[in-house]
Coordinates of C-alpha atoms and ligand atoms in Angstrom, one line a residue:
M492 CA 207.1 25.2 157.1
E493 CA 208.3 23.8 153.8
A494 CA 205.4 21.3 153.8
L495 CA 202.9 24.2 153.4
S496 CA 204.3 25.3 150.1
H497 CA 202.4 24.2 147.1
T498 CA 202.3 25.2 143.5
I499 CA 201.4 28.7 142.7
T500 CA 198.3 29.8 140.8
P501 CA 199.0 29.5 137.0
K502 CA 197.8 33.1 136.1
L503 CA 201.0 34.5 137.6
T504 CA 203.6 32.6 135.7
P505 CA 204.6 34.9 132.8
T506 CA 204.6 38.3 134.5
P507 CA 208.0 39.8 135.3
V508 CA 208.6 41.7 138.5
K509 CA 211.3 44.3 138.9
N510 CA 214.0 43.6 141.5
D511 CA 213.4 46.8 143.3
V512 CA 209.7 45.8 143.9
L513 CA 211.1 42.6 145.4
R514 CA 213.4 44.5 147.7
R515 CA 210.5 46.6 148.9
N516 CA 208.7 43.4 149.7
G517 CA 211.5 42.3 152.0
F518 CA 213.8 40.3 149.7
T519 CA 217.4 41.0 150.4
P520 CA 219.9 41.2 147.6
A521 CA 221.2 37.7 148.8
I522 CA 217.7 36.2 148.3
L523 CA 217.4 37.9 145.0
R524 CA 220.7 36.6 143.8
S525 CA 219.9 33.1 145.0
N526 CA 216.8 33.3 142.8
G527 CA 218.8 34.3 139.8
C528 CA 217.4 37.9 140.0
Y529 CA 220.6 39.8 140.1
S530 CA 222.1 40.5 136.7
T531 CA 218.9 41.0 134.8
R532 CA 217.3 43.1 137.5
I533 CA 214.1 41.3 136.6
C534 CA 212.5 38.2 138.0
R535 CA 209.7 35.9 137.1
R536 CA 206.9 36.5 139.4
S537 CA 206.2 32.8 139.7
R538 CA 209.7 32.3 141.1
V539 CA 209.2 35.2 143.5
F540 CA 205.9 34.2 144.9
A541 CA 207.1 30.6 145.2
K542 CA 209.9 32.0 147.3
I543 CA 207.3 33.9 149.4
H544 CA 205.5 30.5 149.8
R545 CA 208.6 28.9 151.1
S546 CA 209.9 31.7 153.2
K547 CA 206.6 32.5 154.9
G548 CA 205.3 28.9 154.9
L549 CA 202.2 30.1 153.2
D550 CA 199.9 28.4 150.8
F551 CA 197.7 30.9 149.1
N552 CA 195.1 28.2 148.2
D553 CA 194.5 27.9 151.9
P554 CA 191.5 30.2 152.7
D555 CA 193.2 31.0 156.0
W556 CA 196.6 32.0 154.6
N557 CA 196.2 35.6 155.6
L558 CA 195.4 34.7 159.2
K559 CA 198.5 32.6 159.2
F560 CA 200.5 35.4 157.8
Q561 CA 199.1 37.8 160.4
R562 CA 200.0 35.3 163.2
D563 CA 203.5 35.0 161.9
F564 CA 203.8 38.8 161.6
E565 CA 202.6 39.2 165.2
D566 CA 205.2 36.7 166.4
R567 CA 208.0 38.5 164.4
F568 CA 207.0 41.9 165.8
D569 CA 206.4 40.7 169.3
L570 CA 208.6 42.6 171.7
P571 CA 211.2 40.8 173.9
H572 CA 210.3 41.4 177.5
I573 CA 212.2 40.8 180.7
T574 CA 209.4 38.5 181.8
D575 CA 210.5 36.1 179.0
I576 CA 213.4 35.3 181.3
F577 CA 212.3 36.5 184.7
K578 CA 208.9 34.8 184.7
D579 CA 207.9 36.0 188.2
A580 CA 209.0 39.6 187.7
T581 CA 206.1 41.7 189.1
P582 CA 205.4 45.2 187.9
I583 CA 204.8 48.2 190.1
P584 CA 202.6 51.2 189.3
S585 CA 204.3 53.7 187.1
T586 CA 206.2 56.6 188.6
F587 CA 205.9 58.6 185.4
C588 CA 203.3 61.3 185.8
L589 CA 202.2 63.8 183.1
R590 CA 200.7 66.2 185.6
M591 CA 203.3 67.6 187.9
R592 CA 203.5 70.2 190.6
T593 CA 206.6 72.1 191.7
P594 CA 208.2 69.8 194.2
V595 CA 208.6 72.5 196.9
N596 CA 206.2 70.9 199.3
E597 CA 207.8 68.3 201.6
E598 CA 204.9 66.1 200.6
F599 CA 206.9 65.6 197.4
A600 CA 210.3 65.4 198.9
D601 CA 210.9 62.0 197.4
G602 CA 210.4 63.1 193.9
Y603 CA 207.6 63.9 191.5
P604 CA 204.1 63.4 192.7
S605 CA 201.6 61.3 190.9
D606 CA 198.2 62.5 189.8
E607 CA 195.6 59.8 190.3
K608 CA 193.1 61.0 187.8
W609 CA 194.9 61.2 184.4
H610 CA 198.2 59.8 183.4
G611 CA 197.9 59.5 179.6
Y612 CA 199.2 55.9 179.7
I613 CA 199.4 53.6 176.6
N614 CA 197.5 50.3 176.8
N615 CA 199.8 47.4 176.2
K616 CA 197.5 46.2 173.5
D617 CA 197.6 49.4 171.5
R618 CA 198.9 48.9 168.0
V619 CA 200.0 51.1 165.1
L620 CA 199.2 50.1 161.5
L621 CA 202.5 49.5 159.7
K622 CA 201.1 49.7 156.1
V623 CA 198.3 52.1 155.4
I624 CA 197.7 51.7 151.6
N625 CA 195.4 49.0 150.3
Y626 CA 196.9 48.4 146.9
S627 CA 194.4 47.0 144.5
S628 CA 197.0 45.5 142.1
P629 CA 200.7 44.5 142.3
N630 CA 201.3 46.9 139.4
S631 CA 200.0 49.9 141.4
A632 CA 203.0 52.3 141.9
G633 CA 204.9 51.3 145.1
A634 CA 202.7 48.2 145.7
E635 CA 204.0 46.0 148.5
C636 CA 202.2 42.7 148.2
I637 CA 202.2 39.5 150.1
D638 CA 200.2 37.4 147.7
P639 CA 199.8 37.6 143.9
D640 CA 196.5 39.3 144.2
C641 CA 197.9 41.9 146.6
T642 CA 195.3 41.1 149.2
W643 CA 195.0 43.6 152.1
V644 CA 196.4 42.1 155.2
E645 CA 196.6 44.2 158.4
Q646 CA 200.1 44.4 159.9
W647 CA 200.2 45.9 163.4
V648 CA 203.2 46.9 165.4
H649 CA 203.4 47.9 169.1
R650 CA 202.5 51.5 170.0
A651 CA 205.2 53.3 171.9
G652 CA 204.6 55.2 175.1
P653 CA 204.4 55.1 178.9
R654 CA 202.6 52.1 180.5
E655 CA 200.6 52.1 183.7
E656 CA 202.9 49.4 185.1
I657 CA 206.7 49.4 185.1
Y658 CA 209.3 46.7 185.7
F659 CA 212.1 48.7 187.2
R660 CA 212.1 50.6 190.5
P661 CA 213.6 54.0 189.6
E662 CA 215.8 54.0 192.7
E663 CA 217.3 50.7 191.6
V664 CA 218.0 51.9 188.0
K665 CA 221.5 52.7 186.8
A666 CA 221.0 53.9 183.3
A667 CA 223.7 54.4 180.6
I668 CA 223.6 56.2 177.3
V669 CA 226.0 55.6 174.4
T670 CA 226.2 57.2 171.0
C671 CA 228.0 55.2 168.2
G672 CA 228.9 55.4 164.5
G673 CA 229.1 58.8 162.7
L674 CA 227.6 62.1 163.9
C675 CA 224.1 63.0 163.1
P676 CA 222.1 66.1 163.9
G677 CA 219.9 65.6 166.9
L678 CA 222.1 63.2 169.0
N679 CA 222.2 65.8 171.8
D680 CA 218.4 66.3 171.7
V681 CA 217.9 62.5 172.1
I682 CA 220.4 62.3 175.0
R683 CA 218.7 65.3 176.6
H684 CA 215.3 63.8 176.5
I685 CA 216.4 60.4 177.7
V686 CA 218.0 62.0 180.8
I687 CA 215.0 64.3 181.4
T688 CA 212.5 61.5 181.1
L689 CA 214.6 59.1 183.3
E690 CA 214.6 61.8 186.0
I691 CA 210.8 62.2 185.7
Y692 CA 210.5 58.5 186.5
G693 CA 212.7 59.2 189.5
V694 CA 216.0 57.8 188.3
K695 CA 219.0 59.5 189.9
N696 CA 221.9 57.3 188.6
I697 CA 222.5 58.1 184.9
V698 CA 225.9 57.8 183.1
G699 CA 227.0 58.7 179.7
I700 CA 229.5 56.3 178.1
P701 CA 232.2 58.3 176.2
F702 CA 233.1 57.7 172.6
G703 CA 230.7 54.9 171.6
Y704 CA 231.1 51.2 172.6
R705 CA 234.8 51.9 173.0
G706 CA 234.0 53.9 176.2
F707 CA 232.8 50.7 177.9
C708 CA 236.2 49.1 178.0
S709 CA 238.8 51.8 177.7
K710 CA 240.6 52.5 181.0
D711 CA 241.4 56.1 180.0
L712 CA 237.7 56.9 179.5
S713 CA 235.4 57.4 182.5
G714 CA 231.6 57.6 182.4
M715 CA 230.0 61.1 182.5
P716 CA 227.4 61.6 185.2
L717 CA 224.2 63.0 183.6
S718 CA 221.4 65.0 185.0
R719 CA 218.8 67.5 183.7
K720 CA 221.3 70.3 184.7
V721 CA 224.1 68.8 182.6
V722 CA 222.0 68.3 179.5
Q723 CA 219.8 71.4 179.7
N724 CA 221.3 73.2 176.8
I725 CA 223.2 70.5 174.9
H726 CA 220.6 70.5 172.0
L727 CA 221.8 74.0 171.1
S728 CA 224.9 72.6 169.5
G729 CA 225.5 69.7 167.1
G730 CA 227.6 66.6 167.6
S731 CA 227.3 64.4 170.6
L732 CA 228.0 65.5 174.2
L733 CA 229.3 61.9 174.8
G734 CA 231.4 61.6 171.6
V735 CA 231.1 58.8 169.0
S736 CA 233.4 56.2 167.6
R737 CA 233.5 53.2 165.2
G738 CA 234.8 49.8 166.1
G739 CA 235.6 49.0 169.7
P740 CA 235.3 46.1 172.1
G741 CA 233.4 42.8 171.6
V742 CA 229.9 42.2 173.0
S743 CA 231.2 40.0 175.8
E744 CA 233.6 42.7 177.1
I745 CA 230.8 45.3 176.9
V746 CA 228.4 43.2 179.0
D747 CA 231.3 42.5 181.5
S748 CA 231.7 46.2 181.8
M749 CA 227.9 46.7 182.3
E750 CA 227.9 44.0 185.0
E751 CA 230.8 45.6 186.7
R752 CA 229.2 49.1 186.7
G753 CA 225.7 47.7 187.6
I754 CA 224.1 49.1 184.5
N755 CA 220.6 47.8 184.1
M756 CA 219.2 50.2 181.5
L757 CA 221.2 50.9 178.3
F758 CA 220.1 53.4 175.7
V759 CA 222.0 52.9 172.4
L760 CA 221.9 55.7 169.8
G761 CA 223.3 54.5 166.4
G762 CA 222.6 53.1 163.0
N763 CA 222.5 49.5 161.6
G764 CA 225.9 48.5 163.1
T765 CA 225.2 50.0 166.5
H766 CA 221.8 48.2 166.6
A767 CA 223.3 44.9 165.6
G768 CA 225.6 45.5 168.6
A769 CA 222.7 46.5 170.9
N770 CA 220.8 43.3 169.9
A771 CA 223.9 41.2 170.6
I772 CA 224.2 43.0 174.0
H773 CA 220.6 42.2 174.8
N774 CA 221.1 38.5 173.9
E775 CA 224.2 38.3 176.0
C776 CA 222.4 39.9 179.0
R777 CA 219.7 37.3 178.6
K778 CA 222.2 34.5 178.4
R779 CA 223.8 35.7 181.7
R780 CA 220.3 36.2 183.2
M781 CA 220.9 39.9 183.8
K782 CA 217.7 41.9 184.3
V783 CA 218.6 44.6 181.8
A784 CA 216.7 46.7 179.3
V785 CA 218.6 47.5 176.1
V786 CA 216.7 50.1 174.0
G787 CA 217.9 51.6 170.7
V788 CA 217.1 54.9 169.0
P789 CA 218.0 54.7 165.3
K790 CA 220.5 57.4 164.3
T791 CA 221.4 57.5 160.7
I792 CA 221.7 60.6 158.6
D793 CA 221.4 58.3 155.6
N794 CA 217.8 57.4 156.6
D795 CA 218.6 53.7 155.8
I796 CA 216.6 52.0 158.6
L797 CA 213.7 49.9 157.6
L798 CA 210.0 50.4 158.4
M799 CA 210.2 54.0 159.7
D800 CA 208.9 57.1 158.0
K801 CA 212.3 58.7 158.6
T802 CA 215.1 58.8 161.1
F803 CA 216.2 61.8 163.1
G804 CA 218.7 64.2 161.5
F805 CA 217.5 63.4 158.0
D806 CA 215.3 66.5 157.7
T807 CA 218.1 68.7 159.0
A808 CA 220.6 67.1 156.5
V809 CA 218.3 67.7 153.6
E810 CA 217.8 71.3 154.7
E811 CA 221.5 71.9 155.2
A812 CA 222.3 70.3 151.9
Q813 CA 220.3 73.1 150.2
R814 CA 223.0 75.6 151.2
A815 CA 225.7 73.6 149.4
I816 CA 223.5 73.1 146.4
N817 CA 222.6 76.8 146.2
S818 CA 226.3 77.7 146.4
A819 CA 227.1 75.2 143.6
Y820 CA 224.2 76.6 141.6
I821 CA 225.4 80.3 142.0
E822 CA 229.0 79.4 141.2
A823 CA 227.9 77.4 138.1
H824 CA 225.4 80.0 137.0
S825 CA 227.9 82.9 137.4
A826 CA 230.7 81.2 135.5
Y827 CA 231.0 80.8 131.7
H828 CA 230.1 77.1 131.1
G829 CA 229.9 76.5 134.9
I830 CA 229.4 73.0 136.2
G831 CA 228.8 72.4 139.9
V832 CA 229.2 69.0 141.5
V833 CA 227.9 68.5 145.1
K834 CA 228.5 65.2 146.9
L835 CA 226.1 64.3 149.7
M836 CA 226.0 61.5 152.2
G837 CA 224.5 58.1 151.6
R838 CA 226.7 55.1 151.8
S839 CA 224.2 52.7 150.3
S840 CA 221.1 54.8 149.9
G841 CA 220.4 58.0 148.1
F842 CA 217.7 59.5 150.3
I843 CA 219.6 62.7 151.1
A844 CA 220.6 63.3 147.5
M845 CA 217.1 62.6 146.2
H846 CA 215.3 64.7 148.7
A847 CA 217.9 67.6 148.5
A848 CA 217.6 67.6 144.7
L849 CA 213.8 67.6 144.9
A850 CA 213.7 70.3 147.5
S851 CA 216.2 72.6 145.8
G852 CA 214.9 72.5 142.3
Q853 CA 218.4 73.6 141.2
I854 CA 219.7 70.2 140.3
D855 CA 220.0 69.0 136.7
I856 CA 221.5 65.5 137.4
C857 CA 220.9 63.5 140.6
L858 CA 223.0 60.3 140.9
I859 CA 222.3 57.7 143.7
P860 CA 223.7 54.2 144.5
E861 CA 220.4 52.5 143.7
V862 CA 220.4 53.6 140.1
P863 CA 223.3 52.6 137.9
F864 CA 224.7 55.1 135.4
S865 CA 227.6 55.5 133.0
L866 CA 229.7 58.6 132.6
H867 CA 230.9 58.0 129.1
G868 CA 229.1 56.9 125.9
P869 CA 226.1 58.3 124.0
H870 CA 223.8 57.9 127.1
G871 CA 226.3 58.8 129.7
V872 CA 226.3 61.7 132.2
L873 CA 229.0 63.6 130.3
R874 CA 227.1 63.7 127.0
H875 CA 224.1 65.1 128.9
L876 CA 226.3 67.7 130.6
K877 CA 227.4 68.8 127.2
Y878 CA 223.8 69.1 126.1
L879 CA 223.0 71.2 129.3
I880 CA 226.0 73.5 128.6
D881 CA 224.8 74.0 125.0
T882 CA 221.2 74.7 126.0
K883 CA 221.4 76.3 129.4
G884 CA 225.0 77.4 129.8
S885 CA 225.5 75.8 133.2
A886 CA 224.6 72.6 135.1
V887 CA 224.6 71.2 138.7
I888 CA 225.1 67.6 139.7
C889 CA 224.1 66.1 143.0
V890 CA 225.7 62.8 143.7
A891 CA 225.3 60.5 146.7
E892 CA 228.7 59.2 148.1
G893 CA 227.8 55.5 147.4
A894 CA 226.8 56.2 143.8
G895 CA 228.9 55.0 140.8
Q896 CA 231.3 53.0 143.0
N897 CA 231.7 50.5 140.0
L898 CA 233.4 53.4 138.1
I899 CA 236.1 53.9 140.7
E900 CA 239.0 51.7 141.6
K901 CA 238.2 49.6 144.7
T902 CA 240.6 49.7 147.7
N903 CA 239.0 46.9 149.7
A904 CA 239.7 49.0 152.8
T905 CA 237.3 49.0 155.7
D906 CA 236.8 51.3 158.6
A907 CA 237.1 50.2 162.3
S908 CA 233.4 49.0 162.2
G909 CA 234.0 47.0 159.0
N910 CA 232.2 49.4 156.7
I911 CA 233.7 49.6 153.2
V912 CA 235.7 52.8 152.6
L913 CA 234.3 54.3 149.5
G914 CA 236.1 56.0 146.7
D915 CA 235.4 59.7 146.2
V916 CA 232.8 59.7 143.4
G917 CA 232.6 63.5 143.5
V918 CA 236.3 63.9 142.7
H919 CA 236.0 61.3 140.0
I920 CA 233.1 63.1 138.3
Q921 CA 234.9 66.4 138.5
Q922 CA 238.1 65.0 136.9
E923 CA 236.3 63.1 134.2
T924 CA 234.2 66.2 133.4
K925 CA 237.2 68.3 133.1
K926 CA 239.0 65.8 130.8
Y927 CA 235.8 65.3 128.7
F928 CA 235.4 69.0 128.0
K929 CA 239.1 69.6 127.4
K930 CA 239.1 66.8 124.8
L931 CA 236.1 68.4 123.1
G932 CA 237.9 71.8 123.1
V933 CA 234.9 73.3 124.9
P934 CA 235.7 75.5 128.0
A935 CA 234.1 74.3 131.2
D936 CA 234.5 75.6 134.8
V937 CA 234.0 72.7 137.1
K938 CA 233.6 73.3 140.8
Y939 CA 233.3 70.5 143.4
I940 CA 231.7 71.0 146.8
D941 CA 231.8 68.2 149.5
P942 CA 229.7 69.5 152.5
T943 CA 229.5 66.1 154.3
Y944 CA 231.0 67.0 157.6
M945 CA 229.4 70.5 157.7
I946 CA 226.0 68.9 157.3
R947 CA 226.6 66.1 159.9
A948 CA 227.8 68.6 162.5
C949 CA 224.7 70.8 162.4
R950 CA 222.3 71.1 165.3
A951 CA 218.9 69.6 164.6
N952 CA 216.2 71.8 163.0
A953 CA 212.8 72.3 164.6
S954 CA 211.2 69.3 163.1
D955 CA 214.1 66.9 163.9
G956 CA 214.2 68.5 167.4
I957 CA 210.6 67.4 168.0
L958 CA 211.2 63.9 166.6
C959 CA 214.3 63.5 168.8
T960 CA 212.3 64.6 171.9
V961 CA 209.5 62.0 171.2
L962 CA 212.0 59.2 170.4
G963 CA 214.1 59.9 173.5
Q964 CA 211.0 59.9 175.7
N965 CA 209.7 56.7 174.2
A966 CA 213.0 54.9 174.6
V967 CA 212.7 55.5 178.3
H968 CA 209.1 54.4 178.4
G969 CA 210.0 51.2 176.6
A970 CA 212.8 50.4 179.0
F971 CA 210.6 51.0 182.1
A972 CA 207.8 48.9 180.5
G973 CA 210.3 46.0 180.6
F974 CA 211.1 45.7 176.9
S975 CA 214.6 44.9 175.8
G976 CA 216.2 44.4 172.4
I977 CA 213.8 46.9 170.9
T978 CA 214.1 50.2 169.1
V979 CA 211.8 53.1 168.6
G980 CA 210.6 54.8 165.4
I981 CA 208.0 56.9 163.7
C982 CA 205.6 55.0 161.6
N983 CA 202.8 56.6 159.7
T984 CA 203.2 59.6 161.9
H985 CA 202.7 57.5 165.1
Y986 CA 205.4 56.1 167.3
A987 CA 206.1 52.4 167.6
Y988 CA 208.5 49.9 169.1
F989 CA 210.2 47.3 166.9
P990 CA 212.3 44.2 167.7
I991 CA 215.8 45.3 166.6
P992 CA 216.4 42.5 164.0
E993 CA 213.3 43.6 162.0
V994 CA 214.6 47.0 161.3
I995 CA 218.3 46.1 160.5
S996 CA 218.0 43.0 158.3
Y997 CA 219.3 45.1 155.4
P998 CA 219.7 48.8 154.7
R999 CA 216.7 50.6 153.5
A1000 CA 217.2 51.9 150.0
V1001 CA 215.5 54.3 147.5
D1002 CA 213.1 52.3 145.2
P1003 CA 214.0 53.4 141.7
N1004 CA 210.5 52.5 140.7
S1005 CA 209.0 54.7 143.4
R1006 CA 206.9 57.8 142.8
M1007 CA 209.4 59.8 144.8
W1008 CA 212.3 58.9 142.5
H1009 CA 210.2 59.7 139.5
R1010 CA 209.2 63.0 141.0
C1011 CA 213.0 63.7 141.4
L1012 CA 213.6 62.8 137.7
T1013 CA 210.7 65.1 136.7
S1014 CA 212.3 67.9 138.7
T1015 CA 215.8 67.4 137.2
G1016 CA 214.7 66.5 133.7
Q1017 CA 217.5 64.0 133.5
P1018 CA 217.4 61.0 131.1
D1019 CA 218.4 57.4 131.9
F1020 CA 222.2 57.2 131.9
V1021 CA 222.5 53.5 130.9
Ligands
ADP130 N1 227.3 43.3 163.4 C1 227.7 44.0 164.5 N2 227.7 43.4 165.7 C2 228.1 44.1 166.8 N3 228.5 45.3 166.8 C3 228.6 46.0 165.6 C4 228.2 45.3 164.4 N4 228.4 46.2 163.4 C5 228.9 47.3 163.9 N5 229.0 47.2 165.3 C6 229.5 48.2 166.2 O1 228.6 49.3 166.2 C7 229.3 50.5 166.2 C8 228.8 51.5 165.2 O2 228.8 50.8 163.9 P1 229.0 51.7 162.5 O3 228.7 50.7 161.4 O4 230.3 52.4 162.5 O5 227.9 52.8 162.6 P2 226.3 52.7 162.5 O6 225.8 52.2 163.8 O7 225.9 54.1 162.3 O8 226.0 51.8 161.4 C9 230.8 50.2 166.2 O9 231.3 50.4 167.5 C10 230.8 48.8 165.7 O10 231.9 48.1 166.2
FBP131 O1 233.8 59.6 157.8 P1 233.0 58.7 158.7 O2 233.0 59.1 160.1 O3 233.5 57.3 158.5 O4 231.6 58.7 158.2 C1 231.1 58.6 156.9 C2 229.8 57.9 156.8 O5 228.9 58.5 157.7 C3 227.6 58.4 157.1 O6 227.1 59.7 156.9 C4 226.6 57.8 158.1 O7 227.1 56.5 158.5 P2 226.7 55.8 159.8 O8 225.2 55.8 159.8 O9 227.3 54.5 159.7 O10 227.2 56.6 160.9 C5 227.7 57.7 155.8 O11 226.9 58.2 154.8 C6 229.2 57.9 155.5 O12 229.7 56.9 154.7
MG132 MG1 226.1 51.8 159.4

């Protein structure tokens, strides 16, 4: 790989590239730091593309570099399949049928009938285009470039859906579903559709693992038998029928428990951490030569999973956040010198705050983890608040929970999953605002709203409900097709399967240089706070 890297074309050398552009191009904060790109938030493009040369083993002077890139991409996005280990596993015709009749006739006593004429199957070679914009210059807003000239290179990922041939006999399947991490609107919708689709394939043995990965190994917790009857109405309420948890047993213990219970299909609903666990479970099953399909459905209200248009629950969260913002606005607007502070979720990414601010049109200041800010000083948030009080009489701030952590004392505490416990930036802003106005001798009525758990506990809205339905169904199709160590997502409005490591290599973040963030700034009218 290293041998392929040569010198870069001279015309690139002097141009700086912003760090957020690099992140968008797949450079993790660690890679950026190792290239000296951390403190200045700016990099020499020469250095960056040299890094691309090395990391991708590409030489852009080679006329075939893009073919090589494409081949490498195909390899990375190739889906692990049970035939990788069980070479002689033979498929059977799918038992999934889209045209059904009521199974009253004894002809159908064994389950759902199959219609010979039309099944609506996906061809295994179907692909979805991952990137749909052909950027003509690296300077074009949002440009994601592979080479210095931003050459168009097609990047295809595998289309999700039912295949004509399946690798599991439904009567031999014991399927398990587990939901991990924090709550997220839509979990019940996904569970429901996994169960319904499994039954349509003819699976009769379905179990829910209670309280996340913990439920695999805790003696006090027994599995919950699932059927269409059990899940019929669960989408009408928020939360998870199965319960969730953080932390829990190690991978080896989980796989021991799967072996003991005879589980050969595992559906894992969770975020980055859960997916890291799912991938480790998949690898452990391979190591033990177990014929198991492990399929993930990304669950993160924070929307911080790579490569997908969005994750389920995000739309609902943004919609629900409007209520909190509207209340804060009314409180602030009705008070003399009223200031509302609303904290929204987003441990490391500000998608909910940005979208909620944009949707509401009632926010004057939006603060997210990706964009540093100071509270004090001539360009600080407090000075701007004073300006807003002077000119408008009231103001509303929307802050993502992971924003401004550098301004709060660190505790170094972590939760059971190892996630850092954040300081409460909302409380901090409220206190600092009160102190600031008191010192100025200007009255200010500061109200703080933290709707976090009210938002997370909501049932999914209509658009998330549909997304959950499609994701749940596709997870089952993926497992029956024999894939394992994969996850499913929406990509340019189509549905695709991804190898798990590709979507969790780092959390997806708002690009401060993106048009969406600039739209948000246009809406709030806020200045830079640094
Ligand atoms: N790197 C990892 N490898 C294996 N399991 C993990 C890993 N990170 C987290 N987990 C497990 O995944 C579950 C959920 O993780 P958590 O970070 O709380 O939520 P999320 O999946 O939403 O990111 C926990 O039970 C945790 O123990
Ligand atoms: O209070 P909890 O359960 O630890 O959850 C808080 C976390 O949940 C989230 O909403 C989502 O986190 P996960 O995706 O890890 O579940 C984060 O934004 C937030 O930090
Ligand atoms: Mg997480």
